[in-house]
């Protein structure tokens, strides 16, 4: 076998796996239309409202914690039935800010308590677990510091628990600052695809979904029955979600009720967030998949759960496809491979599949969806550009390299015209990662491929290589730019 054959074989295997995961969009669109008339309504209403504990895990977030607590205290629910736990692991002035706010709210009659830990043992999972032991509430709502819950959050979610089988209710994230920049717009598109299509459709079709770490409410008995919060993965929410559903608990996703939140405005903060989510998902898949296949759930749930939990394996394959696409331009023009390349055109269906999924997510919730979906090519290029960052996360997850839970800094950006807080640099990511040089090298490699494709008049290869070039190049340049700006 000559080198050209090895390249073609490796590329075919890579694209075949990417094609398998990429066709998921068609499946979701089919299920979306099949179950679009399904509506989740509470089976009843509590005659006497139960006690709810709202947990607010925080870590060095002085710029936004007052906004969070103010919003929580505006939730329309009897004060004697609502407990607020501020679970703070902060090491900076956030401690003093929170103590002052908590004392002010106490004077107004709120049952709010401040708990500070001198260590970050177990990170967020550890804080939530310790807080759980300090409350007698039957239900536990959780909000991260970058959220602003709506005043009717509890009234819209609590009554689903009149069904004793319901263990968790998740609300859809809304984006306060989606129009702030092209970066936040691309994030909003990605998250809408996850919530509107993946979460909503999976839930309606009877597949497992996951708690998204915030903007949801749990039955405490469900948390305990599933084995409580465990800190051995970076996605404690995904981990607990699967353990709970394997125990037979049912989840509800509310697509028509949202919880507003702030999107990261800096590329390096977003990289850290994506790294944590990707690595944690790999860790969780290694932990949970054996439990899935040992369980008595139906085969279709086992198969789809396996698909769901292994989706992040695509990132190394995206990197490999980009590397191989350049020599492939040369290979195509050095041998008799016409039938092979004609067959490979079928892989464009995966691109169409992804486009349809995100288009439906925009149509479902936005009247101006046509304007928003124009950003899809930018989103795809960005996804390719993030592949190196997320591939490192996949490798670390597979090889059990442990790392800390790195919070995603927010700067109180609520509209497209807001300016970052003067103290932005205190929380911003200022370190220029060595990964940026690798991203620049990959961008140069893709640019070389574009030149090679132009030389051989392989016009069909240019759009694909251009997305790699723009993805790696723009993300690398933005990473350097945002890091330098944060140092000023």
CSV table of C-alpha atoms in Angstrom, one decimal:
chain,number,residue,atom,x,y,z
A,1,UNK,CA,0.0,0.0,0.0
A,2,UNK,CA,1.5,3.4,-1.1
A,3,UNK,CA,1.4,6.5,1.1
A,4,UNK,CA,-1.6,7.9,-0.9
A,5,UNK,CA,-3.6,4.8,0.0
A,6,UNK,CA,-2.8,5.3,3.7
A,7,UNK,CA,-3.9,8.9,3.5
A,8,UNK,CA,-7.1,8.0,1.7
A,9,UNK,CA,-7.9,5.2,4.2
A,10,UNK,CA,-7.3,7.4,7.2
A,11,UNK,CA,-9.4,10.2,5.8
A,12,UNK,CA,-12.3,7.8,4.9
A,13,UNK,CA,-12.3,6.4,8.4
A,14,UNK,CA,-12.2,9.9,10.0
A,15,UNK,CA,-15.0,11.2,7.8
A,16,UNK,CA,-17.1,8.1,8.4
A,17,UNK,CA,-17.1,8.6,12.1
A,18,UNK,CA,-17.7,12.3,11.8
A,19,UNK,CA,-20.5,11.5,9.3
A,20,UNK,CA,-22.1,9.2,11.9
A,21,UNK,CA,-22.2,11.9,14.5
A,22,UNK,CA,-23.0,14.7,12.0
A,23,UNK,CA,-26.2,12.9,10.8
A,24,UNK,CA,-27.6,13.4,14.3
A,25,UNK,CA,-29.1,16.6,13.1
A,26,UNK,CA,-31.5,14.8,10.7
A,27,UNK,CA,-32.6,12.5,13.5
A,28,UNK,CA,-33.3,15.5,15.8
A,29,UNK,CA,-35.3,17.3,13.1
A,30,UNK,CA,-37.3,14.2,12.5
A,31,UNK,CA,-38.1,13.8,16.2
A,32,UNK,CA,-38.7,17.6,16.5
A,33,UNK,CA,-41.5,17.4,13.9
A,34,UNK,CA,-42.8,14.1,15.3
A,35,UNK,CA,-43.2,15.4,18.9
A,36,UNK,CA,-43.7,19.1,18.2
A,37,UNK,CA,-47.3,19.1,19.6
A,38,UNK,CA,-46.2,17.4,22.9
A,39,UNK,CA,-46.6,19.8,25.8
A,40,UNK,CA,-45.4,19.2,29.4
A,41,UNK,CA,-47.9,20.4,31.9
A,42,UNK,CA,-47.8,19.7,35.7
A,43,UNK,CA,-50.1,16.8,36.8
A,44,UNK,CA,-51.4,19.0,39.5
A,45,UNK,CA,-50.7,21.9,41.8
A,46,UNK,CA,-49.6,21.9,45.4
A,47,UNK,CA,-52.3,23.1,47.7
A,48,UNK,CA,-49.6,24.1,50.1
A,49,UNK,CA,-46.3,25.2,48.5
A,50,UNK,CA,-43.3,23.1,49.7
A,51,UNK,CA,-40.1,24.6,51.0
A,52,UNK,CA,-37.4,25.3,48.4
A,53,UNK,CA,-33.8,25.9,49.0
A,54,UNK,CA,-32.0,28.0,46.4
A,55,UNK,CA,-28.3,27.3,46.2
A,56,UNK,CA,-26.0,29.9,44.8
A,57,UNK,CA,-22.4,28.5,44.4
A,58,UNK,CA,-19.9,31.3,43.9
A,59,UNK,CA,-16.2,31.7,43.5
A,60,UNK,CA,-14.5,35.1,43.0
A,61,UNK,CA,-17.4,36.8,41.3
A,62,UNK,CA,-17.6,40.2,43.0
A,63,UNK,CA,-18.8,41.9,39.8
A,64,UNK,CA,-22.1,39.9,39.5
A,65,UNK,CA,-23.1,38.4,42.8
A,66,UNK,CA,-25.2,41.3,43.9
A,67,UNK,CA,-27.2,41.1,40.7
A,68,UNK,CA,-27.8,37.4,41.3
A,69,UNK,CA,-29.0,37.7,44.9
A,70,UNK,CA,-31.2,40.7,44.1
A,71,UNK,CA,-32.9,38.7,41.4
A,72,UNK,CA,-33.3,35.6,43.6
A,73,UNK,CA,-34.9,37.7,46.3
A,74,UNK,CA,-37.4,39.0,43.8
A,75,UNK,CA,-38.7,35.5,43.1
A,76,UNK,CA,-42.4,35.4,43.8
A,77,UNK,CA,-42.6,32.7,46.6
A,78,UNK,CA,-43.6,32.9,50.2
A,79,UNK,CA,-40.6,34.0,52.3
A,80,UNK,CA,-41.2,31.3,54.9
A,81,UNK,CA,-41.0,28.7,52.2
A,82,UNK,CA,-37.9,29.9,50.5
A,83,UNK,CA,-34.3,29.4,51.9
A,84,UNK,CA,-31.3,30.9,50.1
A,85,UNK,CA,-27.8,29.4,50.5
A,86,UNK,CA,-24.9,31.4,49.3
A,87,UNK,CA,-22.2,28.7,48.9
A,88,UNK,CA,-19.0,30.7,48.6
A,89,UNK,CA,-15.5,29.4,47.9
A,90,UNK,CA,-14.1,32.8,47.1
A,91,UNK,CA,-10.6,33.9,48.0
A,92,UNK,CA,-10.9,37.6,47.2
A,93,UNK,CA,-13.2,40.6,48.1
A,94,UNK,CA,-16.2,38.6,46.9
A,95,UNK,CA,-16.4,37.4,50.5
A,96,UNK,CA,-16.9,40.9,51.9
A,97,UNK,CA,-19.4,41.8,49.1
A,98,UNK,CA,-21.5,38.7,49.8
A,99,UNK,CA,-21.5,39.1,53.6
A,100,UNK,CA,-22.8,42.7,53.2
A,101,UNK,CA,-25.5,41.7,50.8
A,102,UNK,CA,-26.6,38.7,52.9
A,103,UNK,CA,-26.9,40.9,56.0
A,104,UNK,CA,-29.0,43.5,54.1
A,105,UNK,CA,-31.3,40.8,52.8
A,106,UNK,CA,-31.6,39.2,56.3
A,107,UNK,CA,-32.9,42.6,57.6
A,108,UNK,CA,-35.6,42.5,54.9
A,109,UNK,CA,-36.8,39.2,56.2
A,110,UNK,CA,-35.3,36.8,53.8
A,111,UNK,CA,-34.1,33.4,55.0
A,112,UNK,CA,-30.6,33.7,53.5
A,113,UNK,CA,-27.4,32.3,54.8
A,114,UNK,CA,-23.8,32.7,53.8
A,115,UNK,CA,-21.5,29.7,53.9
A,116,UNK,CA,-17.8,30.1,53.2
A,117,UNK,CA,-15.3,27.3,52.7
A,118,UNK,CA,-11.6,27.8,53.2
A,119,UNK,CA,-10.9,25.1,50.6
A,120,UNK,CA,-12.4,24.2,47.3
A,121,UNK,CA,-12.6,20.5,48.0
A,122,UNK,CA,-14.8,18.9,45.3
A,123,UNK,CA,-15.1,22.4,43.7
A,124,UNK,CA,-18.8,23.1,42.8
A,125,UNK,CA,-19.9,19.6,43.5
A,126,UNK,CA,-18.4,19.8,47.0
A,127,UNK,CA,-20.1,23.1,47.8
A,128,UNK,CA,-23.5,21.9,46.6
A,129,UNK,CA,-23.1,18.6,48.6
A,130,UNK,CA,-22.2,20.5,51.8
A,131,UNK,CA,-25.0,22.9,51.4
A,132,UNK,CA,-27.5,20.0,50.9
A,133,UNK,CA,-26.6,18.8,54.4
A,134,UNK,CA,-27.6,22.2,55.9
A,135,UNK,CA,-31.2,22.4,54.6
A,136,UNK,CA,-34.4,20.6,55.4
A,137,UNK,CA,-36.0,21.8,52.2
A,138,UNK,CA,-37.6,19.2,50.0
A,139,UNK,CA,-36.6,20.9,46.7
A,140,UNK,CA,-33.3,22.4,45.6
A,141,UNK,CA,-32.9,25.1,43.0
A,142,UNK,CA,-29.5,26.1,41.7
A,143,UNK,CA,-28.2,29.3,40.0
A,144,UNK,CA,-24.7,30.2,39.0
A,145,UNK,CA,-23.5,33.7,39.5
A,146,UNK,CA,-24.0,34.8,35.9
A,147,UNK,CA,-27.8,34.2,35.9
A,148,UNK,CA,-30.7,36.5,36.6
A,149,UNK,CA,-33.7,34.2,37.4
A,150,UNK,CA,-37.1,35.4,36.5
A,151,UNK,CA,-39.5,36.3,39.4
A,152,UNK,CA,-41.9,33.5,38.4
A,153,UNK,CA,-39.2,30.8,38.3
A,154,UNK,CA,-40.5,28.7,41.2
A,155,UNK,CA,-44.2,29.2,40.4
A,156,UNK,CA,-43.4,27.9,36.8
A,157,UNK,CA,-41.4,24.9,37.9
A,158,UNK,CA,-42.4,23.7,41.4
A,159,UNK,CA,-45.8,22.2,40.4
A,160,UNK,CA,-44.2,19.6,38.1
A,161,UNK,CA,-43.1,17.9,41.3
A,162,UNK,CA,-46.7,17.0,42.1
A,163,UNK,CA,-45.7,13.9,40.0
A,164,UNK,CA,-43.6,11.9,42.5
A,165,UNK,CA,-41.6,10.4,39.6
A,166,UNK,CA,-40.2,13.8,38.6
A,167,UNK,CA,-36.7,14.3,39.9
A,168,UNK,CA,-35.5,17.5,38.1
A,169,UNK,CA,-36.9,20.4,36.0
A,170,UNK,CA,-34.5,22.3,33.8
A,171,UNK,CA,-35.3,25.7,32.1
A,172,UNK,CA,-33.9,26.9,28.9
A,173,UNK,CA,-31.0,29.4,29.1
A,174,UNK,CA,-31.7,32.9,27.6
A,175,UNK,CA,-28.8,35.1,26.5
A,176,UNK,CA,-28.7,38.7,27.9
A,177,UNK,CA,-25.8,39.8,25.8
A,178,UNK,CA,-26.2,37.7,22.7
A,179,UNK,CA,-25.8,40.8,20.4
A,180,UNK,CA,-22.7,42.1,22.2
A,181,UNK,CA,-20.3,40.7,19.6
A,182,UNK,CA,-19.9,38.1,16.9
A,183,UNK,CA,-18.4,35.8,19.6
A,184,UNK,CA,-21.5,36.0,21.8
A,185,UNK,CA,-23.8,35.6,18.8
A,186,UNK,CA,-22.0,32.4,17.8
A,187,UNK,CA,-22.3,31.1,21.4
A,188,UNK,CA,-26.0,31.9,21.5
A,189,UNK,CA,-26.5,29.9,18.3
A,190,UNK,CA,-24.6,27.0,19.7
A,191,UNK,CA,-26.5,27.0,23.0
A,192,UNK,CA,-29.8,27.4,21.3
A,193,UNK,CA,-29.0,24.3,19.2
A,194,UNK,CA,-28.3,22.4,22.5
A,195,UNK,CA,-31.4,23.5,24.4
A,196,UNK,CA,-34.1,24.0,21.8
A,197,UNK,CA,-33.2,20.8,19.8
A,198,UNK,CA,-31.1,18.5,21.8
A,199,UNK,CA,-32.7,19.0,25.3
A,200,UNK,CA,-36.2,19.6,24.2
A,201,UNK,CA,-36.4,16.8,21.6
A,202,UNK,CA,-34.6,14.2,23.7
A,203,UNK,CA,-36.9,14.9,26.6
A,204,UNK,CA,-40.1,14.7,24.4
A,205,UNK,CA,-38.9,11.5,22.7
A,206,UNK,CA,-38.2,9.8,26.0
A,207,UNK,CA,-34.4,9.8,25.9
A,208,UNK,CA,-32.2,10.9,28.8
A,209,UNK,CA,-31.3,14.6,29.2
A,210,UNK,CA,-29.0,16.4,31.6
A,211,UNK,CA,-29.2,19.1,34.2
A,212,UNK,CA,-27.2,22.0,32.8
A,213,UNK,CA,-25.6,22.9,36.1
A,214,UNK,CA,-27.8,25.9,36.7
A,215,UNK,CA,-31.3,27.3,36.2
A,216,UNK,CA,-33.0,24.1,37.3
A,217,UNK,CA,-34.6,22.6,40.3
A,218,UNK,CA,-34.2,19.2,41.9
A,219,UNK,CA,-36.1,17.0,44.3
A,220,UNK,CA,-33.6,16.5,47.1
A,221,UNK,CA,-34.7,12.8,47.5
A,222,UNK,CA,-33.6,12.3,43.9
A,223,UNK,CA,-30.2,13.7,44.5
A,224,UNK,CA,-29.7,11.4,47.5
A,225,UNK,CA,-31.1,8.4,45.8
A,226,UNK,CA,-28.7,8.9,42.8
A,227,UNK,CA,-25.7,9.0,45.1
A,228,UNK,CA,-25.4,12.7,45.7
A,229,UNK,CA,-23.1,15.2,44.1
A,230,UNK,CA,-19.7,13.6,43.3
A,231,UNK,CA,-16.5,15.5,42.5
A,232,UNK,CA,-14.7,12.9,40.3
A,233,UNK,CA,-15.6,14.6,37.0
A,234,UNK,CA,-15.7,18.3,35.9
A,235,UNK,CA,-19.3,17.9,34.8
A,236,UNK,CA,-20.9,17.0,38.0
A,237,UNK,CA,-24.3,18.0,36.5
A,238,UNK,CA,-24.1,15.5,33.7
A,239,UNK,CA,-22.8,12.8,36.0
A,240,UNK,CA,-25.7,13.1,38.5
A,241,UNK,CA,-28.3,13.5,35.8
A,242,UNK,CA,-27.4,10.1,34.3
A,243,UNK,CA,-27.2,8.4,37.7
A,244,UNK,CA,-30.6,9.7,38.6
A,245,UNK,CA,-32.3,8.7,35.4
A,246,UNK,CA,-30.8,5.2,35.6
A,247,UNK,CA,-32.5,5.0,39.0
A,248,UNK,CA,-35.8,5.6,37.3
A,249,UNK,CA,-36.3,9.3,38.0
A,250,UNK,CA,-37.9,11.5,35.2
A,251,UNK,CA,-36.7,14.8,34.1
A,252,UNK,CA,-38.6,17.7,32.5
A,253,UNK,CA,-37.2,20.3,30.2
A,254,UNK,CA,-39.1,23.6,29.8
A,255,UNK,CA,-38.4,25.1,26.4
A,256,UNK,CA,-41.0,27.9,26.8
A,257,UNK,CA,-39.7,29.2,30.1
A,258,UNK,CA,-36.2,30.8,30.2
A,259,UNK,CA,-33.6,31.8,32.7
A,260,UNK,CA,-31.5,34.8,31.5
A,261,UNK,CA,-27.7,34.6,31.7
A,262,UNK,CA,-24.6,36.4,30.6
A,263,UNK,CA,-22.4,34.9,27.9
A,264,UNK,CA,-18.6,35.0,28.1
A,265,UNK,CA,-17.2,38.0,26.1
A,266,UNK,CA,-13.6,36.9,26.0
A,267,UNK,CA,-12.3,34.1,23.8
A,268,UNK,CA,-9.9,32.7,26.4
A,269,UNK,CA,-12.6,32.5,29.0
A,270,UNK,CA,-14.8,30.6,26.5
A,271,UNK,CA,-11.9,28.3,25.7
A,272,UNK,CA,-11.6,27.4,29.4
A,273,UNK,CA,-15.4,26.8,29.6
A,274,UNK,CA,-15.4,24.6,26.5
A,275,UNK,CA,-12.3,22.7,27.8
A,276,UNK,CA,-14.1,22.0,31.1
A,277,UNK,CA,-17.3,20.9,29.5
A,278,UNK,CA,-15.5,18.7,27.0
A,279,UNK,CA,-13.1,17.1,29.5
A,280,UNK,CA,-15.9,16.6,32.0
A,281,UNK,CA,-18.1,14.9,29.5
A,282,UNK,CA,-15.3,12.4,28.6
A,283,UNK,CA,-14.7,11.7,32.3
A,284,UNK,CA,-18.5,11.2,32.8
A,285,UNK,CA,-18.8,8.9,29.8
A,286,UNK,CA,-16.0,6.7,31.2
A,287,UNK,CA,-17.7,6.6,34.5
A,288,UNK,CA,-21.4,6.2,33.4
A,289,UNK,CA,-21.3,4.1,30.3
A,290,UNK,CA,-20.6,0.8,32.2
A,291,UNK,CA,-23.6,1.6,34.4
A,292,UNK,CA,-25.8,2.3,31.3
A,293,UNK,CA,-25.0,-1.0,29.7
A,294,UNK,CA,-25.4,-3.0,33.0
A,295,UNK,CA,-28.8,-1.4,33.6
A,296,UNK,CA,-32.2,-2.7,32.6
A,297,UNK,CA,-33.2,0.3,30.5
A,298,UNK,CA,-34.4,-0.4,26.9
A,299,UNK,CA,-31.8,-1.0,24.3
A,300,UNK,CA,-32.7,2.2,22.4
A,301,UNK,CA,-31.9,4.2,25.6
A,302,UNK,CA,-28.6,2.4,25.9
A,303,UNK,CA,-27.6,3.2,22.3
A,304,UNK,CA,-28.7,6.8,22.4
A,305,UNK,CA,-27.1,7.4,25.8
A,306,UNK,CA,-23.8,6.0,24.4
A,307,UNK,CA,-24.1,8.3,21.4
A,308,UNK,CA,-24.8,11.3,23.7
A,309,UNK,CA,-22.0,10.6,26.1
A,310,UNK,CA,-19.4,10.0,23.4
A,311,UNK,CA,-20.1,13.0,21.1
A,312,UNK,CA,-17.0,14.9,22.2
A,313,UNK,CA,-14.8,12.3,20.6
A,314,UNK,CA,-15.4,14.2,17.3
A,315,UNK,CA,-12.9,16.9,18.2
A,316,UNK,CA,-9.7,14.9,17.6
A,317,UNK,CA,-11.3,13.7,14.4
A,318,UNK,CA,-12.1,17.3,13.2
A,319,UNK,CA,-8.4,18.1,13.8
A,320,UNK,CA,-7.3,15.0,11.9
A,321,UNK,CA,-9.6,15.7,9.0
A,322,UNK,CA,-8.2,19.2,8.7
A,323,UNK,CA,-4.6,17.9,8.6
A,324,UNK,CA,-5.4,15.2,6.0
A,325,UNK,CA,-7.4,17.5,3.8
A,326,UNK,CA,-4.3,19.3,2.6
A,327,UNK,CA,-2.3,16.3,1.3
A,328,UNK,CA,-5.6,14.9,-0.1
A,329,UNK,CA,-5.7,17.7,-2.6
A,330,UNK,CA,-2.4,16.5,-3.9
A,331,UNK,CA,-3.4,12.8,-3.8
A,332,UNK,CA,-6.5,13.5,-5.9
A,333,UNK,CA,-4.3,14.8,-8.7
A,334,UNK,CA,-1.7,12.0,-8.6
A,335,UNK,CA,-3.7,8.9,-9.1
A,336,UNK,CA,-6.9,7.3,-10.4
A,337,UNK,CA,-9.1,8.0,-7.4
A,338,UNK,CA,-12.2,9.5,-9.2
A,339,UNK,CA,-14.6,6.9,-7.9
A,340,UNK,CA,-13.3,7.3,-4.4
A,341,UNK,CA,-13.8,11.1,-4.4
A,342,UNK,CA,-17.2,10.8,-6.0
A,343,UNK,CA,-18.3,8.6,-3.2
A,344,UNK,CA,-16.9,11.0,-0.6
A,345,UNK,CA,-19.3,13.7,-1.7
A,346,UNK,CA,-22.0,12.0,0.4
A,347,UNK,CA,-20.3,13.4,3.5
A,348,UNK,CA,-21.6,16.9,2.6
A,349,UNK,CA,-24.9,15.5,4.0
A,350,UNK,CA,-23.5,15.9,7.5
A,351,UNK,CA,-23.0,19.6,7.0
A,352,UNK,CA,-26.6,19.9,5.8
A,353,UNK,CA,-27.8,17.9,8.8
A,354,UNK,CA,-26.1,20.3,11.2
A,355,UNK,CA,-27.4,23.3,9.4
A,356,UNK,CA,-31.0,22.0,9.6
A,357,UNK,CA,-30.7,21.3,13.3
A,358,UNK,CA,-29.5,24.9,14.1
A,359,UNK,CA,-32.0,26.4,11.7
A,360,UNK,CA,-34.9,24.7,13.5
A,361,UNK,CA,-33.6,25.8,16.8
A,362,UNK,CA,-33.7,29.4,15.6
A,363,UNK,CA,-37.1,29.1,14.0
A,364,UNK,CA,-38.5,27.7,17.2
A,365,UNK,CA,-37.8,30.7,19.4
A,366,UNK,CA,-36.9,33.7,17.3
A,367,UNK,CA,-39.2,35.6,14.8
A,368,UNK,CA,-36.0,37.0,13.2
A,369,UNK,CA,-34.5,33.5,12.8
A,370,UNK,CA,-33.4,34.2,9.2
A,371,UNK,CA,-31.0,36.9,10.3
A,372,UNK,CA,-29.6,34.7,13.0
A,373,UNK,CA,-29.0,31.6,10.9
A,374,UNK,CA,-26.8,33.6,8.6
A,375,UNK,CA,-24.1,33.2,11.3
A,376,UNK,CA,-24.0,29.4,10.8
A,377,UNK,CA,-20.8,29.4,8.6
A,378,UNK,CA,-19.1,31.5,11.2
A,379,UNK,CA,-20.2,29.1,13.9
A,380,UNK,CA,-18.9,26.1,11.9
A,381,UNK,CA,-15.6,27.8,11.4
A,382,UNK,CA,-15.4,28.6,15.1
A,383,UNK,CA,-16.2,25.0,15.9
A,384,UNK,CA,-13.3,23.9,13.8
A,385,UNK,CA,-11.1,26.5,15.4
A,386,UNK,CA,-12.0,25.2,18.9
A,387,UNK,CA,-11.1,21.6,17.9
A,388,UNK,CA,-7.5,21.8,19.1
A,389,UNK,CA,-8.5,23.2,22.5
A,390,UNK,CA,-11.2,20.6,22.9
A,391,UNK,CA,-8.9,17.8,21.6
A,392,UNK,CA,-6.6,18.4,24.5
A,393,UNK,CA,-9.6,18.2,26.8
A,394,UNK,CA,-10.5,14.8,25.3
A,395,UNK,CA,-7.0,13.5,25.7
A,396,UNK,CA,-6.8,14.6,29.3
A,397,UNK,CA,-10.2,13.1,30.0
A,398,UNK,CA,-9.3,9.8,28.4
A,399,UNK,CA,-6.0,9.5,30.3
A,400,UNK,CA,-7.3,10.6,33.7
A,401,UNK,CA,-5.3,13.8,34.0
A,402,UNK,CA,-7.0,15.7,36.8
A,403,UNK,CA,-7.4,19.5,36.8
A,404,UNK,CA,-9.2,22.1,38.8
A,405,UNK,CA,-12.7,23.5,38.0
A,406,UNK,CA,-11.8,26.8,36.3
A,407,UNK,CA,-14.7,29.2,36.6
A,408,UNK,CA,-15.8,31.3,33.6
A,409,UNK,CA,-15.4,35.0,34.4
A,410,UNK,CA,-18.3,37.4,33.7
A,411,UNK,CA,-18.2,41.2,33.6
A,412,UNK,CA,-21.8,42.3,34.1
A,413,UNK,CA,-22.5,42.6,30.4
A,414,UNK,CA,-26.2,42.6,29.9
A,415,UNK,CA,-26.8,44.5,26.6
A,416,UNK,CA,-24.9,45.0,23.4
A,417,UNK,CA,-23.9,48.5,24.5
A,418,UNK,CA,-22.5,47.7,27.9
A,419,UNK,CA,-18.8,48.2,28.6
A,420,UNK,CA,-16.8,45.7,30.7
A,421,UNK,CA,-16.4,46.5,34.3
A,422,UNK,CA,-13.3,48.6,35.3
A,423,UNK,CA,-12.2,45.6,37.3
A,424,UNK,CA,-12.4,43.3,34.3
A,425,UNK,CA,-8.7,42.6,34.3
A,426,UNK,CA,-8.9,41.2,37.8
A,427,UNK,CA,-10.9,38.2,36.5
A,428,UNK,CA,-9.9,38.1,32.8
A,429,UNK,CA,-7.6,35.4,31.4
A,430,UNK,CA,-4.3,37.2,30.7
A,431,UNK,CA,-2.1,34.2,30.0
A,432,UNK,CA,-1.2,33.5,26.4
A,433,UNK,CA,-1.4,29.7,26.1
A,434,UNK,CA,1.2,27.8,24.1
A,435,UNK,CA,-1.8,26.2,22.3
A,436,UNK,CA,-2.2,29.5,20.4
A,437,UNK,CA,1.0,28.9,18.5
A,438,UNK,CA,-0.3,25.5,17.5
A,439,UNK,CA,-3.5,27.1,16.3
A,440,UNK,CA,-1.5,29.5,14.2
A,441,UNK,CA,0.5,26.6,12.7
A,442,UNK,CA,-2.7,24.8,11.8
A,443,UNK,CA,-4.1,28.0,10.2
A,444,UNK,CA,-0.9,28.3,8.1
A,445,UNK,CA,-1.3,24.6,7.1
A,446,UNK,CA,-4.9,25.3,6.0
A,447,UNK,CA,-3.8,28.4,4.1
A,448,UNK,CA,-1.1,26.3,2.3
A,449,UNK,CA,-3.9,23.8,1.5
A,450,UNK,CA,-6.0,26.6,0.0
A,451,UNK,CA,-3.1,27.6,-2.2
A,452,UNK,CA,-2.6,24.0,-3.3
A,453,UNK,CA,-6.3,23.6,-4.1
A,454,UNK,CA,-6.2,26.8,-6.2
A,455,UNK,CA,-3.1,25.6,-8.0
A,456,UNK,CA,-4.8,22.3,-8.9
A,457,UNK,CA,-8.2,24.0,-9.5
A,458,UNK,CA,-9.8,21.9,-6.8
A,459,UNK,CA,-12.4,24.5,-6.1
A,460,UNK,CA,-14.6,22.2,-4.0
A,461,UNK,CA,-11.8,21.9,-1.4
A,462,UNK,CA,-11.4,25.6,-0.9
A,463,UNK,CA,-14.5,26.4,1.3
A,464,UNK,CA,-13.7,23.5,3.7
A,465,UNK,CA,-10.1,24.6,4.0
A,466,UNK,CA,-11.1,28.2,4.3
A,467,UNK,CA,-13.3,27.4,7.4
A,468,UNK,CA,-10.3,25.7,9.0
A,469,UNK,CA,-8.0,28.6,8.2
A,470,UNK,CA,-10.5,31.2,9.5
A,471,UNK,CA,-11.4,29.1,12.5
A,472,UNK,CA,-7.8,28.5,13.7
A,473,UNK,CA,-6.5,31.9,12.6
A,474,UNK,CA,-9.3,34.1,14.0
A,475,UNK,CA,-9.4,32.2,17.3
A,476,UNK,CA,-5.6,32.4,17.7
A,477,UNK,CA,-5.5,36.1,16.9
A,478,UNK,CA,-8.5,36.8,19.2
A,479,UNK,CA,-6.9,34.9,22.0
A,480,UNK,CA,-3.8,37.0,21.8
A,481,UNK,CA,-5.7,40.2,21.4
A,482,UNK,CA,-8.1,39.6,24.4
A,483,UNK,CA,-5.2,38.5,26.6
A,484,UNK,CA,-3.2,41.6,25.9
A,485,UNK,CA,-6.2,43.9,26.3
A,486,UNK,CA,-6.9,42.3,29.7
A,487,UNK,CA,-3.3,43.2,30.9
A,488,UNK,CA,-3.8,46.9,30.2
